[in-house]
Short mmCIF file of C-alpha atoms in Angstrom, two decimals:
data_model
loop_
_atom_site.label_atom_id
_atom_site.label_comp_id
_atom_site.label_asym_id
_atom_site.label_seq_id
_atom_site.Cartn_x
_atom_site.Cartn_y
_atom_site.Cartn_z
CA UNK S 107 116.21 -75.12 33.64
CA UNK S 108 113.83 -77.55 32.07
CA UNK S 109 110.47 -76.37 30.83
CA UNK S 110 107.53 -77.18 33.13
CA UNK S 111 103.92 -77.43 32.14
CA UNK S 112 100.64 -78.41 33.73
CA UNK S 113 99.40 -81.95 33.51
CA UNK S 114 95.73 -82.62 32.99
CA UNK S 115 94.28 -85.77 34.46
CA UNK S 116 90.81 -87.15 34.36
CA UNK S 117 89.27 -88.44 37.57
CA UNK S 118 86.10 -90.43 37.01
CA UNK S 119 83.39 -90.98 35.88
CA UNK S 120 84.28 -94.50 37.01
CA UNK S 121 86.31 -93.93 40.12
CA UNK S 122 85.59 -95.43 43.53
CA UNK S 123 86.15 -92.14 45.37
CA UNK S 124 83.82 -89.95 43.32
CA UNK S 125 80.68 -91.46 44.89
CA UNK S 126 78.91 -92.20 41.64
CA UNK S 127 79.38 -91.00 38.11
CA UNK S 128 81.16 -87.72 38.70
CA UNK S 129 84.01 -86.72 36.42
CA UNK S 130 86.64 -84.23 37.52
CA UNK S 131 89.19 -82.76 35.15
CA UNK S 132 92.19 -81.79 37.25
CA UNK S 133 95.01 -79.58 36.07
CA UNK S 134 98.09 -80.32 38.10
CA UNK S 135 101.34 -78.60 38.77
CA UNK S 136 103.24 -81.53 40.19
CA UNK S 137 100.91 -82.78 42.89
CA UNK S 138 99.18 -79.44 43.42
CA UNK S 139 95.80 -78.77 41.87
CA UNK S 140 95.72 -75.59 39.81
CA UNK S 141 92.25 -75.97 38.41
CA UNK S 142 89.43 -78.46 38.91
CA UNK S 143 86.44 -78.72 36.60
CA UNK S 144 83.59 -81.05 37.60
CA UNK S 145 81.53 -82.59 34.81
CA UNK S 146 78.12 -83.87 35.81
CA UNK S 147 74.99 -85.14 34.10
CA UNK S 148 75.87 -88.80 33.53
CA UNK S 149 72.85 -89.83 35.59
CA UNK S 150 70.38 -87.28 34.22
CA UNK S 151 66.93 -88.85 33.97
CA UNK S 152 64.82 -85.74 33.49
CA UNK S 153 62.80 -86.01 36.70
CA UNK S 154 61.59 -82.41 36.43
CA UNK S 155 60.31 -83.06 32.91
CA UNK S 156 58.70 -86.38 33.87
CA UNK S 157 56.84 -84.73 36.76
CA UNK S 158 55.10 -82.37 34.32
CA UNK S 159 53.46 -85.40 32.71
CA UNK S 160 52.25 -87.01 35.95
CA UNK S 161 49.53 -86.28 38.46
CA UNK S 162 50.59 -84.99 41.86
CA UNK S 163 50.30 -88.39 43.56
CA UNK S 164 52.33 -90.10 40.85
CA UNK S 165 55.35 -87.86 41.44
CA UNK S 166 56.06 -89.21 44.96
CA UNK S 167 57.92 -92.37 43.77
CA UNK S 168 60.11 -90.22 41.50
CA UNK S 169 61.33 -88.23 44.49
CA UNK S 170 62.60 -91.39 46.23
CA UNK S 171 65.08 -91.80 43.43
CA UNK S 172 66.71 -88.38 43.69
CA UNK S 173 68.98 -88.77 46.67
CA UNK S 174 68.49 -92.50 47.11
CA UNK S 175 70.09 -92.49 50.54
CA UNK S 176 67.51 -90.06 51.88
CA UNK S 177 64.25 -91.19 50.32
CA UNK S 178 61.99 -90.25 53.24
CA UNK S 179 63.35 -86.72 53.35
CA UNK S 180 62.78 -86.30 49.61
CA UNK S 181 59.20 -87.52 49.96
CA UNK S 182 58.66 -85.06 52.77
CA UNK S 183 59.93 -82.04 50.83
CA UNK S 184 57.64 -82.86 47.92
CA UNK S 185 54.50 -83.55 49.92
CA UNK S 186 55.04 -80.42 52.00
CA UNK S 187 55.14 -78.35 48.81
CA UNK S 188 51.93 -79.89 47.50
CA UNK S 189 50.21 -79.52 50.87
CA UNK S 190 51.20 -75.87 50.96
CA UNK S 191 49.79 -75.45 47.46
CA UNK S 192 46.53 -77.09 48.48
CA UNK S 193 46.46 -75.46 51.91
CA UNK S 194 45.65 -78.66 53.81
CA UNK S 195 46.51 -79.50 57.40
CA UNK S 196 48.19 -82.77 58.29
CA UNK S 197 47.14 -84.61 61.49
CA UNK S 198 49.57 -84.45 64.39
CA UNK S 199 50.25 -88.18 64.44
CA UNK S 200 51.23 -88.15 60.77
CA UNK S 201 53.53 -85.20 61.38
CA UNK S 202 55.30 -87.03 64.18
CA UNK S 203 55.59 -90.19 62.11
CA UNK S 204 57.13 -88.12 59.34
CA UNK S 205 59.65 -86.60 61.72
CA UNK S 206 60.50 -90.02 63.14
CA UNK S 207 61.04 -91.57 59.72
CA UNK S 208 63.03 -88.68 58.24
CA UNK S 209 65.30 -88.57 61.27
CA UNK S 210 65.90 -92.32 61.08
CA UNK S 211 66.62 -91.80 57.40
CA UNK S 212 69.05 -89.01 58.22
CA UNK S 213 70.95 -91.39 60.50
CA UNK S 214 70.98 -94.03 57.74
CA UNK S 215 72.20 -91.48 55.17
CA UNK S 216 74.93 -90.20 57.45
CA UNK S 217 75.98 -93.78 58.18
CA UNK S 218 76.53 -94.41 54.46
CA UNK S 219 78.44 -91.16 54.25
CA UNK S 220 80.62 -92.04 57.24
CA UNK S 221 81.41 -95.52 55.98
CA UNK S 222 82.27 -94.50 52.43
CA UNK S 223 84.12 -91.35 53.47
CA UNK S 224 86.29 -93.33 55.89
CA UNK S 225 86.79 -96.03 53.27
CA UNK S 226 88.04 -93.43 50.78
CA UNK S 227 90.62 -92.21 53.23
CA UNK S 228 91.67 -95.73 54.12
CA UNK S 229 89.77 -96.69 57.27
CA UNK S 230 87.89 -99.72 56.04
CA UNK S 231 86.61 -101.16 59.32
CA UNK S 232 84.01 -98.49 59.83
CA UNK S 233 82.04 -99.33 56.70
CA UNK S 234 81.05 -102.71 58.10
CA UNK S 235 79.96 -101.22 61.41
CA UNK S 236 77.91 -98.55 59.65
CA UNK S 237 76.14 -100.94 57.35
CA UNK S 238 75.28 -103.13 60.33
CA UNK S 239 73.35 -100.25 61.97
CA UNK S 240 71.90 -99.04 58.70
CA UNK S 241 70.48 -102.50 58.14
CA UNK S 242 68.47 -102.13 61.36
CA UNK S 243 66.94 -98.88 60.05
CA UNK S 244 66.16 -100.43 56.68
CA UNK S 245 64.44 -103.33 58.44
CA UNK S 246 62.27 -100.83 60.31
CA UNK S 247 61.44 -99.08 57.02
CA UNK S 248 60.57 -102.38 55.41
CA UNK S 249 58.10 -103.21 58.15
CA UNK S 250 56.59 -99.74 58.17
CA UNK S 251 56.29 -99.10 54.44
CA UNK S 252 57.16 -102.27 52.55
CA UNK S 253 60.25 -100.76 50.92
CA UNK S 254 63.84 -100.48 52.05
CA UNK S 255 65.69 -98.13 49.72
CA UNK S 256 62.67 -96.47 48.09
CA UNK S 257 59.91 -96.63 50.69
CA UNK S 258 57.47 -94.06 49.18
CA UNK S 259 55.93 -93.97 52.64
CA UNK S 260 54.61 -90.41 52.69
CA UNK S 261 51.39 -89.37 51.03
CA UNK S 262 49.91 -85.99 50.24
CA UNK S 263 47.98 -85.33 53.45
CA UNK S 264 49.82 -87.75 55.73
CA UNK S 265 51.52 -91.12 55.54
CA UNK S 266 50.45 -94.25 53.68
CA UNK S 267 49.65 -96.34 56.76
CA UNK S 268 49.96 -96.35 60.51
CA UNK S 269 52.77 -98.17 62.30
CA UNK S 270 52.48 -101.98 62.32
CA UNK S 271 52.14 -103.78 65.66
CA UNK S 272 55.31 -104.19 67.65
CA UNK S 273 57.44 -101.77 65.64
CA UNK S 274 57.70 -99.25 68.47
CA UNK S 275 59.75 -101.77 70.46
CA UNK S 276 62.15 -102.25 67.56
CA UNK S 277 62.61 -98.50 67.05
CA UNK S 278 63.14 -98.14 70.78
CA UNK S 279 65.81 -100.86 70.78
CA UNK S 280 67.62 -99.08 67.96
CA UNK S 281 67.44 -95.70 69.68
CA UNK S 282 68.81 -97.13 72.90
CA UNK S 283 71.63 -99.05 71.27
CA UNK S 284 72.75 -96.28 68.92
CA UNK S 285 74.75 -94.08 71.35
CA UNK S 286 76.91 -97.13 72.12
CA UNK S 287 77.60 -97.60 68.43
CA UNK S 288 78.49 -93.93 68.08
CA UNK S 289 81.21 -94.49 70.67
CA UNK S 290 82.61 -97.34 68.56
CA UNK S 291 82.86 -95.07 65.52
CA UNK S 292 84.46 -92.29 67.48
CA UNK S 293 87.14 -94.52 69.02
CA UNK S 294 88.16 -95.48 65.52
CA UNK S 295 88.34 -91.98 64.04
CA UNK S 296 87.93 -88.86 66.14
CA UNK S 297 91.37 -88.96 67.75
CA UNK S 298 93.08 -91.19 65.21
CA UNK S 299 96.30 -89.49 64.10
CA UNK S 300 96.06 -90.66 60.49
CA UNK S 301 92.45 -89.48 60.30
CA UNK S 302 93.37 -86.08 61.74
CA UNK S 303 96.26 -85.68 59.30
CA UNK S 304 94.03 -86.43 56.36
CA UNK S 305 91.13 -84.19 57.42
CA UNK S 306 92.38 -81.24 59.49
CA UNK S 307 93.00 -78.06 57.47
CA UNK S 308 91.95 -79.83 54.28
CA UNK S 309 89.30 -78.62 51.83
CA UNK S 310 88.63 -75.41 53.70
CA UNK S 311 85.77 -73.14 52.70
CA UNK S 312 85.13 -69.96 54.65
CA UNK S 313 81.78 -68.85 56.04
CA UNK S 314 81.36 -66.05 53.48
CA UNK S 315 82.36 -68.24 50.55
CA UNK S 316 80.04 -71.04 51.65
CA UNK S 317 77.06 -68.67 51.76
CA UNK S 318 77.97 -67.07 48.45
CA UNK S 319 78.25 -70.44 46.72
CA UNK S 320 74.82 -71.46 48.03
CA UNK S 321 76.22 -74.27 50.19
CA UNK S 322 73.76 -75.67 52.75
CA UNK S 323 73.48 -78.49 55.25
CA UNK S 324 76.37 -79.93 57.27
CA UNK S 325 78.84 -78.44 54.79
CA UNK S 326 77.60 -74.92 55.62
CA UNK S 327 77.45 -75.65 59.34
CA UNK S 328 80.99 -77.02 59.24
CA UNK S 329 82.07 -73.53 58.19
CA UNK S 330 80.48 -72.12 61.33
CA UNK S 331 77.08 -70.89 60.14
CA UNK S 332 74.42 -71.93 62.65
CA UNK S 333 71.63 -72.40 60.16
CA UNK S 334 69.23 -75.26 59.67
CA UNK S 335 65.91 -75.27 57.80
CA UNK S 336 64.36 -77.18 60.73
CA UNK S 337 65.01 -74.15 62.94
CA UNK S 338 64.73 -71.30 60.42
CA UNK S 339 61.45 -72.47 58.87
CA UNK S 340 60.07 -75.25 61.10
CA UNK S 341 57.91 -77.75 59.25
CA UNK S 342 56.04 -80.91 60.17
CA UNK S 343 56.02 -80.06 63.88
CA UNK S 344 59.78 -79.59 64.35
CA UNK S 345 59.05 -76.66 66.66
CA UNK S 346 57.86 -79.25 69.25
CA UNK S 347 61.22 -81.01 69.42
CA UNK S 348 64.28 -80.05 71.37
CA UNK S 349 67.53 -80.23 69.47
CA UNK S 350 70.62 -78.17 68.85
CA UNK S 351 72.45 -77.27 65.65
CA UNK S 352 76.07 -78.43 65.84
CA UNK S 353 78.58 -76.22 64.04
CA UNK S 354 82.26 -76.27 63.18
CA UNK S 355 84.66 -73.37 63.14
CA UNK S 356 87.33 -73.78 60.46
CA UNK S 357 85.24 -75.23 57.63
CA UNK S 358 87.61 -78.10 56.87
CA UNK S 359 86.91 -81.76 56.24
CA UNK S 360 87.23 -82.58 59.94
CA UNK S 361 84.62 -79.98 60.92
CA UNK S 362 82.15 -81.39 58.47
CA UNK S 363 82.86 -84.87 59.83
CA UNK S 364 82.35 -83.67 63.38
CA UNK S 365 79.10 -81.82 62.56
CA UNK S 366 77.59 -84.90 60.95
CA UNK S 367 78.49 -87.11 63.89
CA UNK S 368 76.82 -84.72 66.33
CA UNK S 369 73.83 -84.48 63.99
CA UNK S 370 73.35 -88.22 64.15
CA UNK S 371 73.19 -88.01 67.94
CA UNK S 372 70.60 -85.25 67.79
CA UNK S 373 68.59 -87.14 65.19
CA UNK S 374 68.60 -90.13 67.49
CA UNK S 375 67.24 -87.96 70.31
CA UNK S 376 64.55 -86.51 68.03
CA UNK S 377 63.43 -90.05 67.13
CA UNK S 378 63.26 -90.82 70.85
CA UNK S 379 61.19 -87.69 71.55
CA UNK S 380 58.82 -88.47 68.68
CA UNK S 381 58.39 -92.02 69.90
CA UNK S 382 57.72 -90.96 73.50
CA UNK S 383 55.22 -88.27 72.57
CA UNK S 384 53.57 -89.93 69.58
CA UNK S 385 49.96 -88.67 69.66
CA UNK S 386 46.96 -90.84 68.87
CA UNK S 387 44.70 -90.12 65.93
CA UNK S 388 44.41 -90.49 62.16
CA UNK S 389 47.47 -90.59 59.91
CA UNK S 390 45.85 -89.00 56.85
CA UNK S 391 44.13 -85.65 56.43
CA UNK S 392 40.36 -85.64 56.09
CA UNK S 393 40.12 -84.22 52.59
CA UNK S 394 38.13 -86.51 50.28
CA UNK S 395 39.16 -84.61 47.15
CA UNK S 396 42.86 -85.27 47.72
CA UNK S 397 43.31 -88.30 49.96
CA UNK S 398 42.63 -91.84 48.79
CA UNK S 399 39.94 -93.66 50.82
CA UNK S 400 40.97 -96.64 53.02
CA UNK S 401 41.35 -99.87 51.07
CA UNK S 402 38.62 -101.77 52.97
CA UNK S 403 36.14 -99.03 52.07
CA UNK S 404 37.12 -99.23 48.39
CA UNK S 405 36.31 -102.95 48.42
CA UNK S 406 32.95 -102.61 50.16
CA UNK S 407 31.50 -99.22 49.30
CA UNK S 408 30.66 -98.01 45.77
CA UNK S 409 31.10 -94.31 46.59
CA UNK S 410 34.61 -94.94 47.94
CA UNK S 411 35.42 -97.05 44.89
CA UNK S 412 34.44 -94.17 42.58
CA UNK S 413 36.42 -91.72 44.68
CA UNK S 414 39.48 -93.97 44.61
CA UNK S 415 39.20 -94.35 40.85
CA UNK S 416 38.87 -90.63 40.29
CA UNK S 417 41.85 -89.69 42.45
CA UNK S 418 44.03 -92.49 41.09
CA UNK S 419 43.27 -91.75 37.44
CA UNK S 420 42.60 -88.03 37.25
CA UNK S 421 44.19 -86.76 40.43
CA UNK S 422 43.08 -83.50 41.97
CA UNK S 423 43.23 -79.91 40.84
CA UNK S 424 45.03 -77.52 43.18
CA UNK S 425 44.46 -73.78 42.88
CA UNK S 426 46.55 -71.71 40.51
CA UNK S 427 49.71 -70.42 42.14
CA UNK S 428 53.27 -71.21 43.05
CA UNK S 429 54.87 -72.42 46.25
CA UNK S 430 58.28 -73.32 47.55
CA UNK S 431 58.75 -75.71 50.44
CA UNK S 432 62.03 -77.03 51.70
CA UNK S 433 63.35 -79.45 54.28
CA UNK S 434 66.69 -80.05 55.89
CA UNK S 435 67.66 -83.20 53.99
CA UNK S 436 70.76 -85.13 54.97
CA UNK S 437 72.83 -83.19 52.42
CA UNK S 438 71.37 -79.73 52.92
CA UNK S 439 68.33 -77.70 51.95
CA UNK S 440 66.17 -79.73 49.60
CA UNK S 441 63.38 -77.62 48.16
CA UNK S 442 60.52 -78.10 45.74
CA UNK S 443 59.18 -75.16 43.78
CA UNK S 444 55.85 -76.06 42.21
CA UNK S 445 54.00 -73.88 39.72
CA UNK S 446 50.38 -74.88 39.25
CA UNK S 447 48.16 -73.64 36.43
CA UNK S 448 45.07 -75.13 38.09
CA UNK S 449 45.20 -78.44 36.20
CA UNK S 450 45.83 -81.89 37.66
CA UNK S 451 49.52 -81.87 36.69
CA UNK S 452 52.23 -79.43 37.78
CA UNK S 453 53.10 -76.83 35.16
CA UNK S 454 56.63 -76.87 36.53
CA UNK S 455 58.27 -78.76 39.33
CA UNK S 456 61.69 -77.47 40.19
CA UNK S 457 63.88 -79.42 42.58
CA UNK S 458 66.41 -77.38 44.52
CA UNK S 459 69.12 -79.99 45.00
CA UNK S 460 71.52 -79.44 47.90
CA UNK S 461 74.30 -81.64 46.51
CA UNK S 462 74.32 -79.74 43.21
CA UNK S 463 75.21 -76.44 44.86
CA UNK S 464 77.54 -78.05 47.39
CA UNK S 465 79.44 -79.71 44.56
CA UNK S 466 79.69 -76.44 42.64
CA UNK S 467 81.81 -75.14 45.52
CA UNK S 468 84.22 -78.11 45.34
CA UNK S 469 86.78 -76.36 43.06
CA UNK S 470 86.86 -73.54 45.61
CA UNK S 471 87.76 -76.06 48.34
CA UNK S 472 90.44 -78.03 46.54
CA UNK S 473 92.27 -75.61 44.26
CA UNK S 474 95.77 -75.16 45.62
CA UNK S 475 95.76 -78.37 47.63
CA UNK S 476 97.21 -81.79 46.97
CA UNK S 477 95.61 -84.38 44.74
CA UNK S 478 95.13 -86.79 47.66
CA UNK S 479 92.99 -84.16 49.39
CA UNK S 480 90.47 -84.21 46.55
CA UNK S 481 89.31 -87.61 47.75
CA UNK S 482 88.73 -86.47 51.31
CA UNK S 483 87.06 -83.22 50.17
CA UNK S 484 84.60 -85.03 47.90
CA UNK S 485 83.78 -87.46 50.68
CA UNK S 486 83.24 -84.64 53.14
CA UNK S 487 80.61 -82.77 51.11
CA UNK S 488 78.61 -86.00 50.83
CA UNK S 489 77.31 -85.84 47.28
CA UNK S 490 74.79 -88.17 45.71
CA UNK S 491 74.76 -87.99 41.94
CA UNK S 492 71.15 -89.10 41.67
CA UNK S 493 70.20 -85.77 43.14
CA UNK S 494 72.76 -83.65 41.31
CA UNK S 495 71.81 -84.94 37.88
CA UNK S 496 68.13 -85.53 38.63
CA UNK H 216 50.94 -57.88 53.67
CA UNK H 217 52.53 -57.50 50.26
CA UNK H 218 52.98 -53.75 50.49
CA UNK H 219 54.54 -53.76 53.92
CA UNK H 220 57.20 -56.29 52.95
CA UNK H 221 60.42 -54.39 53.74
CA UNK H 222 62.26 -55.36 50.57
CA UNK H 223 59.33 -54.32 48.35
CA UNK H 224 59.04 -51.04 50.21
CA UNK H 225 62.74 -50.29 49.83
CA UNK H 226 62.73 -51.17 46.16
CA UNK H 227 59.78 -48.87 45.55
CA UNK H 228 61.54 -46.04 47.34
CA UNK H 229 64.67 -46.57 45.30
CA UNK H 230 63.14 -46.88 41.86
CA UNK H 231 59.39 -47.41 41.40
CA UNK H 232 59.84 -48.45 37.77
CA UNK H 233 61.95 -51.45 38.82
CA UNK H 234 58.84 -53.30 40.04
CA UNK H 235 56.29 -54.47 37.50
CA UNK H 236 54.08 -56.54 39.75
CA UNK H 237 53.95 -57.82 43.31
CA UNK H 238 51.87 -60.86 44.18
CA UNK H 239 51.49 -63.03 47.22
CA UNK H 240 50.35 -66.63 47.52
CA UNK H 241 50.40 -68.75 50.70
CA UNK H 242 52.54 -66.15 52.42
CA UNK H 243 55.25 -66.08 49.75
CA UNK H 244 56.01 -62.78 48.05
CA UNK H 245 56.76 -62.70 44.33
CA UNK H 246 58.21 -59.57 42.75
CA UNK H 247 58.33 -59.26 38.97
CA UNK H 248 61.19 -57.12 37.76
CA UNK H 249 61.89 -55.87 34.21
CA UNK H 250 64.73 -57.76 32.56
CA UNK H 251 66.93 -54.69 32.23
CA UNK H 252 66.76 -53.96 35.96
CA UNK H 253 67.27 -57.45 37.38
CA UNK H 254 71.00 -57.13 37.97
CA UNK H 255 70.66 -53.77 39.73
CA UNK H 256 67.77 -55.03 41.87
CA UNK H 257 69.73 -58.11 42.89
CA UNK H 258 72.79 -56.06 43.75
CA UNK H 259 70.68 -53.68 45.78
CA UNK H 260 69.04 -56.52 47.71
CA UNK H 261 72.44 -58.09 48.33
CA UNK H 262 74.22 -54.96 49.51
CA UNK H 263 71.50 -53.05 51.37
CA UNK H 264 72.47 -53.20 55.07
CA UNK H 265 68.88 -53.73 56.26
CA UNK H 266 68.07 -56.52 53.83
CA UNK H 267 71.27 -58.47 53.09
CA UNK H 268 69.93 -61.20 50.82
CA UNK H 269 73.28 -62.98 50.95
CA UNK H 270 72.14 -66.34 49.71
CA UNK H 271 70.78 -67.26 46.33
CA UNK H 272 68.83 -70.35 47.31
CA UNK H 273 67.60 -71.20 43.85
CA UNK H 274 67.46 -69.96 40.30
CA UNK H 275 65.32 -71.69 37.73
CA UNK H 276 63.35 -71.21 34.55
CA UNK H 277 59.66 -71.70 33.87
CA UNK H 278 58.15 -72.09 30.41
CA UNK H 279 54.68 -70.53 30.04
CA UNK H 280 54.22 -71.61 26.40
CA UNK H 281 52.19 -70.35 24.48
CA UNK H 282 52.12 -67.08 26.45
CA UNK H 283 54.30 -64.18 25.48
CA UNK H 284 56.86 -63.40 26.85
CA UNK H 285 57.34 -67.10 27.00
CA UNK H 286 59.83 -67.74 29.80
CA UNK H 287 60.31 -66.61 33.34
CA UNK H 288 63.59 -66.77 35.21
CA UNK H 289 62.89 -67.16 38.92
CA UNK H 290 65.33 -66.17 41.66
CA UNK H 291 64.78 -67.28 45.23
CA UNK H 292 66.75 -65.16 47.68
CA UNK H 293 67.32 -65.73 51.36
CA UNK H 294 68.48 -63.28 54.01
CA UNK H 295 70.15 -64.62 57.17
CA UNK H 296 69.64 -61.24 58.81
CA UNK H 297 65.87 -61.09 58.50
CA UNK H 298 65.26 -64.85 58.02
CA UNK H 299 63.18 -64.04 54.98
CA UNK H 300 62.74 -65.50 51.54
CA UNK H 301 61.96 -63.32 48.53
CA UNK H 302 61.16 -64.52 45.04
CA UNK H 303 62.14 -62.36 42.09
CA UNK H 304 60.99 -63.05 38.58
CA UNK H 305 61.87 -61.67 35.23
CA UNK H 306 60.20 -62.39 31.91
CA UNK H 307 62.26 -63.44 28.93
CA UNK H 308 61.02 -63.86 25.36
CA UNK H 309 62.09 -66.75 23.13
CA UNK H 310 65.42 -65.87 21.53
CA UNK H 311 66.23 -63.21 24.11
CA UNK H 312 68.91 -63.52 26.74
CA UNK H 313 68.82 -62.87 30.49
CA UNK H 314 71.48 -61.13 32.57
CA UNK H 315 73.80 -63.20 34.71
CA UNK H 316 74.01 -62.52 38.45
CA UNK H 317 77.10 -64.71 38.81
CA UNK H 318 79.20 -61.72 39.89
CA UNK H 319 76.91 -61.28 42.92
CA UNK H 320 76.33 -64.89 43.94
CA UNK H 321 78.75 -67.59 42.81
CA UNK H 322 75.88 -70.05 43.28
CA UNK H 323 74.36 -68.64 40.09
CA UNK H 324 77.19 -70.09 38.03
CA UNK H 325 75.87 -73.64 37.80
CA UNK H 326 72.22 -72.70 38.21
CA UNK H 327 72.35 -70.40 35.19
CA UNK H 328 74.17 -73.05 33.20
CA UNK H 329 71.33 -75.42 34.01
CA UNK H 330 68.68 -72.94 32.84
CA UNK H 331 70.70 -72.40 29.67
CA UNK H 332 70.98 -76.15 29.16
CA UNK H 333 67.36 -77.13 29.76
CA UNK H 334 65.50 -74.01 28.55
CA UNK H 335 67.93 -72.49 26.05
CA UNK H 336 67.99 -69.08 27.71
CA UNK H 337 71.48 -67.59 27.37
CA UNK H 338 72.88 -65.40 30.16
CA UNK H 339 74.89 -62.29 29.34
CA UNK H 340 78.19 -61.82 31.20
CA UNK H 341 78.29 -65.43 32.37
CA UNK H 342 81.94 -66.52 32.64
CA UNK H 343 81.47 -70.12 31.57
CA UNK H 344 78.19 -70.69 29.74
CA UNK H 345 78.19 -74.36 28.71
CA UNK H 346 75.66 -77.16 28.94
CA UNK H 347 75.82 -78.81 32.34
CA UNK H 348 73.52 -81.84 32.56
CA UNK H 349 73.38 -82.79 28.88
CA UNK H 350 76.38 -83.31 26.66
CA UNK H 351 77.84 -80.81 24.21
CA UNK H 352 76.20 -81.22 20.84
CA UNK H 353 72.81 -82.23 22.26
CA UNK H 354 70.01 -80.77 20.20
CA UNK H 355 67.05 -79.09 21.85
CA UNK H 356 66.18 -77.98 25.37
CA UNK H 357 64.16 -80.65 27.21
CA UNK H 358 62.27 -78.53 29.73
CA UNK H 359 60.59 -76.47 27.02
CA UNK H 360 56.91 -77.30 26.72
CA UNK H 361 57.18 -78.10 22.99
CA UNK H 362 59.79 -80.79 23.66
CA UNK H 363 58.26 -84.28 23.84
CA UNK H 364 58.57 -86.13 27.17
CA UNK H 365 60.08 -89.22 25.54
CA UNK H 366 62.51 -87.10 23.54
CA UNK H 367 62.40 -86.76 19.76
CA UNK H 368 64.59 -89.83 19.22
CA UNK H 369 63.22 -92.32 21.74
CA UNK H 370 62.52 -95.07 19.18
CA UNK H 371 65.71 -94.51 17.21
CA UNK H 372 69.00 -96.19 18.12
CA UNK H 373 71.59 -93.81 19.52
CA UNK H 374 74.93 -94.21 17.76
CA UNK H 375 77.43 -91.55 18.77
CA UNK H 376 79.84 -90.23 16.17
CA UNK H 377 83.32 -91.53 16.74
#
């Protein structure tokens, strides 16, 4: 009998199926994974440290660059934390605009996930369909905020500007066309035998394990836990909207796929509800110490000019204290924990990244399975390294 | 509001000395626990049938330089049963170590590694305490307040040893 020993192989950091610069060290017994060790940090930019040197307004653009597929959601988590710290109320119209934009962003983020995940497993067609629809959302973002990937649309106290003329029609067209596109995706995958063979009973994580590992978002719901931050701790007016939380049962790759597809449909309906019920009114809170004055006032009125200068250069000073606010981002619970010492800069800004904790459970999902399943498991937890490494 | 919080009440009944301070801000409850008791308190909150804080949402460090004790390790717990968040804190002096809760929540594994990496607080009983975001051999802990934002070597070329 010949001697057998484990083989160690290195997957990444440059590998098309690791969704960024993730490195996995896999110890293999034949084709079976005995041990998997993720190595992260290749994209570490020190966002938490940078935030300590910036005023509260200046941090917003940094948050866009965490999970760059879900910029609106990141903005929202941060501004909610600062608003909680300040104790200011946001006008209803701004809340609805935030919901509308973050839900469109969720669809866009899930579309990237679906395209790349299917591409990893070998279904290339879908990627082109997904990017076609995502382009429509990015065009809407560009008109609304001026930016596509990093819109920085939200402001502390509201949103940067009201909707431009004619955009409602474009959002409406998207919302109406999207269910048809969903059917196209589903015909390609949901009952496709190859897809089922690659995803069913693969990368399983049980309910108890998922909770213990701190997994959130669609990955947690795929394991059958009916939990969503939008329902558990409603923010930004989510209590006004009707939607359901889709869940899986087994906790395999297919369940996570199915949950995300249903989530896109619900997101689409939330956008529709927000559009139908969009209230009239201001889009920024009336708090002159925090909110920048309108640009036309800055150019015509000396008091507004001084106010603008003061807020832009010095910022504002929130009370001493600490708050945590979180949102249901496309990957899971994204939270910001801000400690203020009463100065114009945060003493500490901690980002609770969903992908970081979801990825930490990856070895649990793949140990004991085949090497080909690693690719579908990574795709199914939908990681973005910009958020993991921060 | 603070005193009637069920977890605080239960902890007081169990061992009054395990709570140093309870504060509340914007409806969030913060409980400061002595370092030696943190593991027991966490295990109690996890196992108690009425509380069941089964999820460790977040674990992070805060540097209060130049105060003493300098650091705080902050635990954010969540209970599915009561839909409640509870924040625990424990103070750690420079050079001291904290106690790992990895055996209660697996989520603490990477989170504690991150605190170790960026603040330099070691965790006792951690199964795999290595740097996580920065590379092995990196000098310093960037999230400490006495660490410059640009890094100590920002105008020097970086040539790794081969």
